[in-house]
Short mmCIF file of C-alpha atoms and ligand atoms in Angstrom, two decimals:
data_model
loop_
_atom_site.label_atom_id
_atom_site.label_comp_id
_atom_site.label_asym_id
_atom_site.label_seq_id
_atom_site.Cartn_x
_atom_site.Cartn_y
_atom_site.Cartn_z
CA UNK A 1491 -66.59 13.27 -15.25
CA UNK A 1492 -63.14 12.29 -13.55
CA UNK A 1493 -63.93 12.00 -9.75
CA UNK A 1494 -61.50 14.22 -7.36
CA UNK A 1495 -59.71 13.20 -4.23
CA UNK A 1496 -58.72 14.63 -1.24
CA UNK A 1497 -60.58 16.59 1.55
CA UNK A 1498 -63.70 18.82 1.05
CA UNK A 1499 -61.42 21.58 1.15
CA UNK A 1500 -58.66 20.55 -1.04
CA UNK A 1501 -61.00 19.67 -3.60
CA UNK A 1502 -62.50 23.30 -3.41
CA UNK A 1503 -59.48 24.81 -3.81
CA UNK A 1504 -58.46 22.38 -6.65
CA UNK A 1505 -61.64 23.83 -8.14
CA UNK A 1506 -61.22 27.34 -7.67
CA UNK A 1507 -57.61 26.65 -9.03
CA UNK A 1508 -58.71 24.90 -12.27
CA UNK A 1509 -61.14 27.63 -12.94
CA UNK A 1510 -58.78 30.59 -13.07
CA UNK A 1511 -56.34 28.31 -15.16
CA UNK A 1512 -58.80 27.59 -17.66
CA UNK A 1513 -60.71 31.19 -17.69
CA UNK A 1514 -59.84 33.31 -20.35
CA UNK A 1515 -57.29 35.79 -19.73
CA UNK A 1516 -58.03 39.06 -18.29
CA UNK A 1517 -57.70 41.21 -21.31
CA UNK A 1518 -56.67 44.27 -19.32
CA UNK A 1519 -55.68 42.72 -16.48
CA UNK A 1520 -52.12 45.16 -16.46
CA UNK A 1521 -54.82 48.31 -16.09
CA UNK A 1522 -56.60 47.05 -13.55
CA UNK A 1523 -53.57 46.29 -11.27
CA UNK A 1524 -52.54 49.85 -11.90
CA UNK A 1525 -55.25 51.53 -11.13
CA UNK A 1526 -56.01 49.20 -8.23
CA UNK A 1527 -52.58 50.20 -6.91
CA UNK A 1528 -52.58 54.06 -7.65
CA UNK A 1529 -56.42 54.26 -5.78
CA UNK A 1530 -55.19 52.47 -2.86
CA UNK A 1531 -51.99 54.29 -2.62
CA UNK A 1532 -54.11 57.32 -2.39
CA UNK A 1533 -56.17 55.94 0.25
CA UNK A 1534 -53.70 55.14 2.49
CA UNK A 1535 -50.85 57.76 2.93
CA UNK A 1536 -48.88 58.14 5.72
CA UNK A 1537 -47.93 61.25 7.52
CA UNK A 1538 -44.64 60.99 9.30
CA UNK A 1539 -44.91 57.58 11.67
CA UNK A 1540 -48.26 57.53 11.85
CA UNK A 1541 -50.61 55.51 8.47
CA UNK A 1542 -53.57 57.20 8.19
CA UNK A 1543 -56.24 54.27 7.96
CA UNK A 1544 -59.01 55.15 5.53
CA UNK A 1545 -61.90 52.52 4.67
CA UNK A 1546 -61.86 51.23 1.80
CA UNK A 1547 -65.09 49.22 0.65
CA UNK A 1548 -65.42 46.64 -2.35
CA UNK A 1549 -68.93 47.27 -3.88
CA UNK A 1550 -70.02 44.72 -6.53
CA UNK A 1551 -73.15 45.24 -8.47
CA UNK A 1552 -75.20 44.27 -11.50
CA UNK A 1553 -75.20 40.53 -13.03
CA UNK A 1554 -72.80 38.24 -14.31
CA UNK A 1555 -73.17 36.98 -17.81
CA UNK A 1556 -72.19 33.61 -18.69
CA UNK A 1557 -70.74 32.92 -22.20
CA UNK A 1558 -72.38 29.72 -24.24
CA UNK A 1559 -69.62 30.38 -27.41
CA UNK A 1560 -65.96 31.52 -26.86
CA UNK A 1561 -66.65 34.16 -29.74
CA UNK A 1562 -69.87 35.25 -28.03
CA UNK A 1563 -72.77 35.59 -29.48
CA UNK A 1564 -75.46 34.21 -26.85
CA UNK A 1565 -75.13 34.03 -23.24
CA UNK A 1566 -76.72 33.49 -19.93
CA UNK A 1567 -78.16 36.53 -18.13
CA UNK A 1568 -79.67 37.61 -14.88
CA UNK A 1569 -82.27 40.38 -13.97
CA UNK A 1570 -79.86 42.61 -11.83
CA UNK A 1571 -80.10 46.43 -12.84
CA UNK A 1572 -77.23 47.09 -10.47
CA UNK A 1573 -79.39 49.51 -8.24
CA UNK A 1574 -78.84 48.33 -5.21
CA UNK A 1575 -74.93 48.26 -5.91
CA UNK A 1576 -75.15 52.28 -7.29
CA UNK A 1577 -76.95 53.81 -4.55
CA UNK A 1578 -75.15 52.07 -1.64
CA UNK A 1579 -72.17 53.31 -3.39
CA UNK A 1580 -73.33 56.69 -3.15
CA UNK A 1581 -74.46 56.50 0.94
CA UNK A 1582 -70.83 54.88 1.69
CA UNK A 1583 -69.35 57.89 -0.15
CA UNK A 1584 -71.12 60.11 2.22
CA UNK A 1585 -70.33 57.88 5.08
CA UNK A 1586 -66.26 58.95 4.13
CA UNK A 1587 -65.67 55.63 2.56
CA UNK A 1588 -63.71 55.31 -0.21
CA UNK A 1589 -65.49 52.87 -3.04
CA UNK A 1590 -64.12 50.36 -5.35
CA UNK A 1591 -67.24 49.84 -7.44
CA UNK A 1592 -66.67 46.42 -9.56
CA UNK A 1593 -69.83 46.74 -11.48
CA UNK A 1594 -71.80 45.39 -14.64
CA UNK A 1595 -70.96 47.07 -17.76
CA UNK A 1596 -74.27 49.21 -19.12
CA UNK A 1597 -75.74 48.38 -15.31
CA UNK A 1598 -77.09 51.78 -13.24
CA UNK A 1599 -74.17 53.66 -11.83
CA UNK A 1600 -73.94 55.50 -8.77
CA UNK A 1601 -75.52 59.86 -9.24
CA UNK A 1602 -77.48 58.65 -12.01
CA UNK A 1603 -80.00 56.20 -10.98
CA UNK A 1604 -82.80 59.12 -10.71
CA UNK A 1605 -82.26 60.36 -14.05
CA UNK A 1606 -84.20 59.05 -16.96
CA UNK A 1607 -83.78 55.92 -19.08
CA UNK A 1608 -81.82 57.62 -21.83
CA UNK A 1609 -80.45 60.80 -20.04
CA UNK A 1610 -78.86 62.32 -23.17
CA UNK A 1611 -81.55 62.67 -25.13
CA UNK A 1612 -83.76 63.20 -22.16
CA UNK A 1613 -82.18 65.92 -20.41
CA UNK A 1614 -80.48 67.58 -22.67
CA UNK A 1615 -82.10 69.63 -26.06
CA UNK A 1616 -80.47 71.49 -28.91
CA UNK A 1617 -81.80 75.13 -28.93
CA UNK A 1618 -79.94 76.14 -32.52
CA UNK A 1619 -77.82 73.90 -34.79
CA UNK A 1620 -74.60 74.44 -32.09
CA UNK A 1621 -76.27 74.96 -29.18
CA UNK A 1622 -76.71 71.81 -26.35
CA UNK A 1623 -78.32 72.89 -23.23
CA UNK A 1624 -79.75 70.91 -20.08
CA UNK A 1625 -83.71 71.17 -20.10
CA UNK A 1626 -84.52 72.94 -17.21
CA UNK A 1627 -86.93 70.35 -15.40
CA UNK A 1628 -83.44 68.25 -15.29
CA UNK A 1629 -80.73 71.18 -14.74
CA UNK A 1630 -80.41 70.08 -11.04
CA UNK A 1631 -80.15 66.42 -11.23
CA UNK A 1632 -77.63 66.75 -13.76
CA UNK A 1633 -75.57 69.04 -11.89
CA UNK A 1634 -75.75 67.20 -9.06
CA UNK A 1635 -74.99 63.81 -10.59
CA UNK A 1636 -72.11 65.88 -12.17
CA UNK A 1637 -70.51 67.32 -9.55
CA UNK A 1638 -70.47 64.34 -6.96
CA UNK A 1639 -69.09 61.73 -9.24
CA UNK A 1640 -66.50 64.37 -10.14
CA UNK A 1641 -65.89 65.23 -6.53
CA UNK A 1642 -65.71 61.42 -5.69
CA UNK A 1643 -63.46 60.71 -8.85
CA UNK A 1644 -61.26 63.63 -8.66
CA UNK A 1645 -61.24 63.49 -4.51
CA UNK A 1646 -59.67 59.81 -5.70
CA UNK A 1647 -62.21 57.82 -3.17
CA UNK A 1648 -64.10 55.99 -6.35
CA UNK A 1649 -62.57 53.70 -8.89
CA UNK A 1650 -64.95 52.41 -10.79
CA UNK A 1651 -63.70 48.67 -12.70
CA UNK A 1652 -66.44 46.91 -15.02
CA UNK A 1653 -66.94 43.83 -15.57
CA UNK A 1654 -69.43 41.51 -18.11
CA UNK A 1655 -68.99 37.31 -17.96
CA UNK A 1656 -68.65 35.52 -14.73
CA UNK A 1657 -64.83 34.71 -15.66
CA UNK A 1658 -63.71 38.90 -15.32
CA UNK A 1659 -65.73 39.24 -12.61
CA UNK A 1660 -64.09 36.55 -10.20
CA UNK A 1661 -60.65 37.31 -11.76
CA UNK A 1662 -61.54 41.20 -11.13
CA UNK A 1663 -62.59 40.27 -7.39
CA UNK A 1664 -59.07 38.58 -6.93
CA UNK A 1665 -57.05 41.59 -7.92
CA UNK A 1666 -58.80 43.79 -6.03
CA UNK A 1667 -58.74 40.97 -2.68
CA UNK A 1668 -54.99 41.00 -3.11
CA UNK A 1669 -54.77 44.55 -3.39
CA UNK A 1670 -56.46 45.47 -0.58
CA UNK A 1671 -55.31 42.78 1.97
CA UNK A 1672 -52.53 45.75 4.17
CA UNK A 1673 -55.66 47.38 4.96
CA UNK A 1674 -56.80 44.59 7.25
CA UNK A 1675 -59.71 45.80 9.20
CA UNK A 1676 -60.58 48.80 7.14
CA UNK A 1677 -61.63 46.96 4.78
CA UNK A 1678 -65.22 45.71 3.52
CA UNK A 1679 -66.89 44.08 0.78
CA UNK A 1680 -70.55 44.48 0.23
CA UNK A 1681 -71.35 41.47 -2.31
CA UNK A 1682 -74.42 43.60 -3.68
CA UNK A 1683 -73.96 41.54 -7.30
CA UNK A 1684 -75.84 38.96 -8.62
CA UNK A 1685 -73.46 35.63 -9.50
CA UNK A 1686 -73.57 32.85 -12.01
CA UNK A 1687 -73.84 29.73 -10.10
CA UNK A 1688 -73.25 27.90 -13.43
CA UNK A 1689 -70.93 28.23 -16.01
CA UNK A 1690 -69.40 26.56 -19.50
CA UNK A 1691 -66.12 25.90 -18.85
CA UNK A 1692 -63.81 27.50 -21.30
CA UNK A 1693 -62.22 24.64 -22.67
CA UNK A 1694 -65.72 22.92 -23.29
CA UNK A 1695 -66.83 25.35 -24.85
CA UNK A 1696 -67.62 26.24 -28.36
CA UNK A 1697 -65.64 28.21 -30.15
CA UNK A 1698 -68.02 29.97 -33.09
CA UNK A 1699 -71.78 30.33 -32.84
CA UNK A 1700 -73.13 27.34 -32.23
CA UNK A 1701 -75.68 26.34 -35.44
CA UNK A 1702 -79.73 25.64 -35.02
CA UNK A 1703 -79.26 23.25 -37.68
CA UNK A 1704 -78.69 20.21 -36.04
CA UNK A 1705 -81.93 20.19 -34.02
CA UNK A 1706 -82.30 21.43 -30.17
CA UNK A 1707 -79.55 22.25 -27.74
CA UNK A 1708 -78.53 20.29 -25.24
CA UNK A 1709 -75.96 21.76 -22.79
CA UNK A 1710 -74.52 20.46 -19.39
CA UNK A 1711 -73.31 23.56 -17.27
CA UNK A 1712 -70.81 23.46 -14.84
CA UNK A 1713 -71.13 24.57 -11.10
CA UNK A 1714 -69.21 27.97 -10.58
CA UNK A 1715 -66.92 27.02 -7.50
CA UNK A 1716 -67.89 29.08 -4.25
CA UNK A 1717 -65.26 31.18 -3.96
CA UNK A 1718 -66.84 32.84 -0.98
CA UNK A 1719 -64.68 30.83 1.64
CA UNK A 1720 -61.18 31.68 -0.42
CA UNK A 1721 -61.49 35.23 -0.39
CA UNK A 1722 -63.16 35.83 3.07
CA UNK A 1723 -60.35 33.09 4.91
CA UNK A 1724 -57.25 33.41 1.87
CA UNK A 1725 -57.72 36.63 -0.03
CA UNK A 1726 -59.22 38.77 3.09
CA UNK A 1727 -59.21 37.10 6.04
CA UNK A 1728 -59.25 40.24 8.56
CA UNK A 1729 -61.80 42.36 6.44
CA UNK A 1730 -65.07 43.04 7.25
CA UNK A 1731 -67.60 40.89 4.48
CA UNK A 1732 -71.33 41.45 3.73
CA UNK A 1733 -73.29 39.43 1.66
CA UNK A 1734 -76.44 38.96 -0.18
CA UNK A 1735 -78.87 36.43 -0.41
CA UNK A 1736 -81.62 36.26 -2.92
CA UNK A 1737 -84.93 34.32 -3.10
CA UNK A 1738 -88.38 33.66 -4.45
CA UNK A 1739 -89.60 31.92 -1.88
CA UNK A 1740 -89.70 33.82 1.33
CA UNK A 1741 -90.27 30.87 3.42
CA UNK A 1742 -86.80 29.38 2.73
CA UNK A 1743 -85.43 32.80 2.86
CA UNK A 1744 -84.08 33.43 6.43
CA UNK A 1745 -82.71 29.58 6.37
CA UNK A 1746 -80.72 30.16 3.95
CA UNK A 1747 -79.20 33.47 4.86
CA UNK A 1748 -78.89 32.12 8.11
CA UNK A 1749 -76.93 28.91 6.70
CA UNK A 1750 -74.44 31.38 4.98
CA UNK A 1751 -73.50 33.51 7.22
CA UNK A 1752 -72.35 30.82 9.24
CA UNK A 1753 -71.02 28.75 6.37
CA UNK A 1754 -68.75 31.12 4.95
CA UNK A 1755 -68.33 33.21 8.43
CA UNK A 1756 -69.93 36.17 7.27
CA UNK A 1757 -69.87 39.18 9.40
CA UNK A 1758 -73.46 40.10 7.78
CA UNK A 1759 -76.08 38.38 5.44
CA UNK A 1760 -78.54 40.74 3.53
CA UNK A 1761 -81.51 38.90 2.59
CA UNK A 1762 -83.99 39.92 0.13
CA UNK A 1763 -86.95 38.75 -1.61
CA UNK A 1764 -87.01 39.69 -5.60
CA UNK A 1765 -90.37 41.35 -5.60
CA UNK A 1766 -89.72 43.47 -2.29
CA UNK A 1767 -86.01 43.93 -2.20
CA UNK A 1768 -86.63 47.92 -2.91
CA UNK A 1769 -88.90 47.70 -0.22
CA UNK A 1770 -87.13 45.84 2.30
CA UNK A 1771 -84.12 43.56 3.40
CA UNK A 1772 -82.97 41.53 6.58
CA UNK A 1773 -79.75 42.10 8.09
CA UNK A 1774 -78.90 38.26 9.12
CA UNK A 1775 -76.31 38.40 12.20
CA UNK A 1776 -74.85 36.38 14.40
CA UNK A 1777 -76.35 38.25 17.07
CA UNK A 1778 -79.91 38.22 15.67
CA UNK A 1779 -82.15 39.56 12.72
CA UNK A 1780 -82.82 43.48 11.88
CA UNK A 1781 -85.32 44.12 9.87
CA UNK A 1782 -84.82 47.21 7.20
CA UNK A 1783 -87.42 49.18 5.46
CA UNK A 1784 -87.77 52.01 3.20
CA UNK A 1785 -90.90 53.88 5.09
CA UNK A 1786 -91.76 57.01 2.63
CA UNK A 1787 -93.86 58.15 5.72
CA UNK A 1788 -90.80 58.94 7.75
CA UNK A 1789 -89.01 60.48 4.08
CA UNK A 1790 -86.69 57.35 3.93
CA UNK A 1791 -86.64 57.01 0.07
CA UNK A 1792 -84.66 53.65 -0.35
CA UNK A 1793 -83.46 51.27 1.61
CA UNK A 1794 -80.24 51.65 1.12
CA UNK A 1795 -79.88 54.56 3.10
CA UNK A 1796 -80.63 52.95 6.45
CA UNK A 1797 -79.03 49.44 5.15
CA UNK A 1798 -75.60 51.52 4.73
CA UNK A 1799 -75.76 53.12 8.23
CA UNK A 1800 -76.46 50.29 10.25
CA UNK A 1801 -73.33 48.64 8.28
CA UNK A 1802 -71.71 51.27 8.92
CA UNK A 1803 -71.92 51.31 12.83
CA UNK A 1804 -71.09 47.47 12.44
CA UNK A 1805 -67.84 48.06 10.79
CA UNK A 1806 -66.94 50.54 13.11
CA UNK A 1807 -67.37 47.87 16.00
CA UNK A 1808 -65.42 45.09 13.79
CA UNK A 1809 -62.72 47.61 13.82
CA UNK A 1810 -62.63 48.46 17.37
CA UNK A 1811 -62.73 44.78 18.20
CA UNK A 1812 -59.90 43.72 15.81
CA UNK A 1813 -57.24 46.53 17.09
CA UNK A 1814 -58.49 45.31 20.64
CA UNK A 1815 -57.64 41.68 19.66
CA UNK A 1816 -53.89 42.79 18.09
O1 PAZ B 351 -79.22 44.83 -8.78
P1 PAZ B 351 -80.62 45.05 -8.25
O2 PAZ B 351 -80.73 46.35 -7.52
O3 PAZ B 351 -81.64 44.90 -9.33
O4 PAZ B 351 -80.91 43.87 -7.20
C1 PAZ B 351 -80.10 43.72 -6.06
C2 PAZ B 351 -79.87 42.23 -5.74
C3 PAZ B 351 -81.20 41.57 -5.52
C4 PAZ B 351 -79.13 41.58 -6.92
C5 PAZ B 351 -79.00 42.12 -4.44
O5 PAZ B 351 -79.67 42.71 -3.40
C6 PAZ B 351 -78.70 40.65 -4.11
O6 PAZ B 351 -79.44 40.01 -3.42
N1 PAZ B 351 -77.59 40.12 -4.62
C7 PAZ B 351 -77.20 38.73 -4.44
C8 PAZ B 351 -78.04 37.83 -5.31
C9 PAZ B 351 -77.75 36.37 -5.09
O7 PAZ B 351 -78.29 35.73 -4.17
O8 PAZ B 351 -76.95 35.87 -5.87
#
């Protein structure tokens, strides 16, 4: 492989840059910029001089897939059900954010992750031939997963954009960086999803399923360029950025959390183990650790809940300090 010059930086970006110009095109790129711009144009009016500045936070959730034929039939996968991403979605809602919820097609989405595996033909039974009702043991979940994700739809503070491979996620998370870049400090993105950190490039790829006939598969995948220090210095450089970090091994945990939030100048690093993360998380700051649990004792039923207060109160600060500073 042809060895690039230039600094650290520049060769990042060069990266980054060859990786959008070789993705695939966005195949509804034109819909996403239009809803992008309607939902923000909602969420910040202005009433004579004075812009009303409403929060506005990126959500992304679920796992990326990564393609191994351009006319797909197998690809990479992760384990993220896009929990995590749902229900936080749900507790910024309350919080009077407005939620841009970039999520894994077929992943949980936010109301519905306590209702069954396969809600329609769970909670709902035919009494006669033309008759669908909810069964009663599920008539208030449903209304109540109803009637909030129509009050947060119709009230115009969730847009929900999915996503599948790696390629229409990033492209995805660009559109929706650039869109939201006026709203400066009122802005946050809460990196709840779970990303490929390698990829087939599309031009290396092959085109039809590849055949089983010519023995086992050997396959080189490429590193998916961080793209971490573009959109928190370039894309979003006054917003307020959370991210995740996932591991196995809990003693490299914290070290590595630790090295990201000051590598890519996070204002927050969540860190969670994959056997506990329901359980627990660690909000990694550059003022110290907090430690975050879901105690049943005390009636907290996920984490999430006291995860998206605490971030919350942060942002709150972040904003204060930035109007200070301008
Ligand atoms: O999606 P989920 O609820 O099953 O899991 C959430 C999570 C573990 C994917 C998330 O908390 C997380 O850590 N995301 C980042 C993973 C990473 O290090 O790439």
């Amino acid at each position: 492989m042809e060895k690039k010059s230039g600094t650290p930086q520049e060769i990042a970006y060069d990266e980054i840059k060859d990786f959008f110009d070789s993705a695939p095109p966005l195949r509804d790129g034109n819909t996403v910029c239009k809803k992008l711009h309607e939902f923000l144009e909602t969420n910040s009016s202005s009433t004579g001089n004075h812009i009303n500045n409403y929060r506005v936070v990126c959500v992304t959730s679920g796992g990326t897939t990564v393609p191994l034929e351009q006319r797909c039939v197998r690809f990479i996968d992760n384990f993220s059900s896009g929990h995590r991403g749902a229900t936080s979605t749900e507790y910024f809602l309350k919080a009077g954010y407005s939620v841009i919820f970039l999520y894994r097609r077929e992943s949980y989405q936010p109301y519905c992750t306590s209702l069954p595996d396969n809600p329609l033909l769970e909670c709902f039974e035919m009494t006669d031939e033309s008759f669908v009702q909810v069964h009663p043991s599920h008539s208030d979940a449903v209304k109540k997963a109803i009637s909030n994700h129509q009050a947060a739809v119709k009230g115009g503070h969730l847009l929900k954009l999915p996503f599948c491979t790696i390629f229409e996620y990033l492209q995805i998370l660009q559109l929706i960086a650039t869109s939201m870049k006026n709203l400066g400090p009122y802005a946050m993105y809460y990196l709840a999803a779970a990303v490929s950190d390698f990829y087939v490039p599309w031009e290396s790829m092959a085109m039809h399923k590849i055949q089983s006939a010519s023995g086992p598969l050997d396959m080189r995948l490429a590193q998916v360029p961080k793209m971490l220090p573009v959109l928190r210095n370039d894309w979003a450089p006054m917003a307020f950025f959370i991210s995740f970090k996932l591991e196995t091994d809990r003693d490299i945990l914290l070290k590595k959390a630790d090295m990201a939030l000051k590598k890519y100048k996070m204002h927050v690093v969540v860190a969670n183990e994959l056997l506990t993360r329901k359980e627990e998380v660690t909000v990694v700051t550059p003022t110290g650790n907090i430690s975050v649990r879901r105690d049943k004792t005390k009636g907290v039923t996920d984490v999430e809940g006291p995860l998206i207060k605490l971030l919350v109160e942060k942002h709150s600060a972040h904003i204060e300090d930035s109007i200070k500073c301008s």
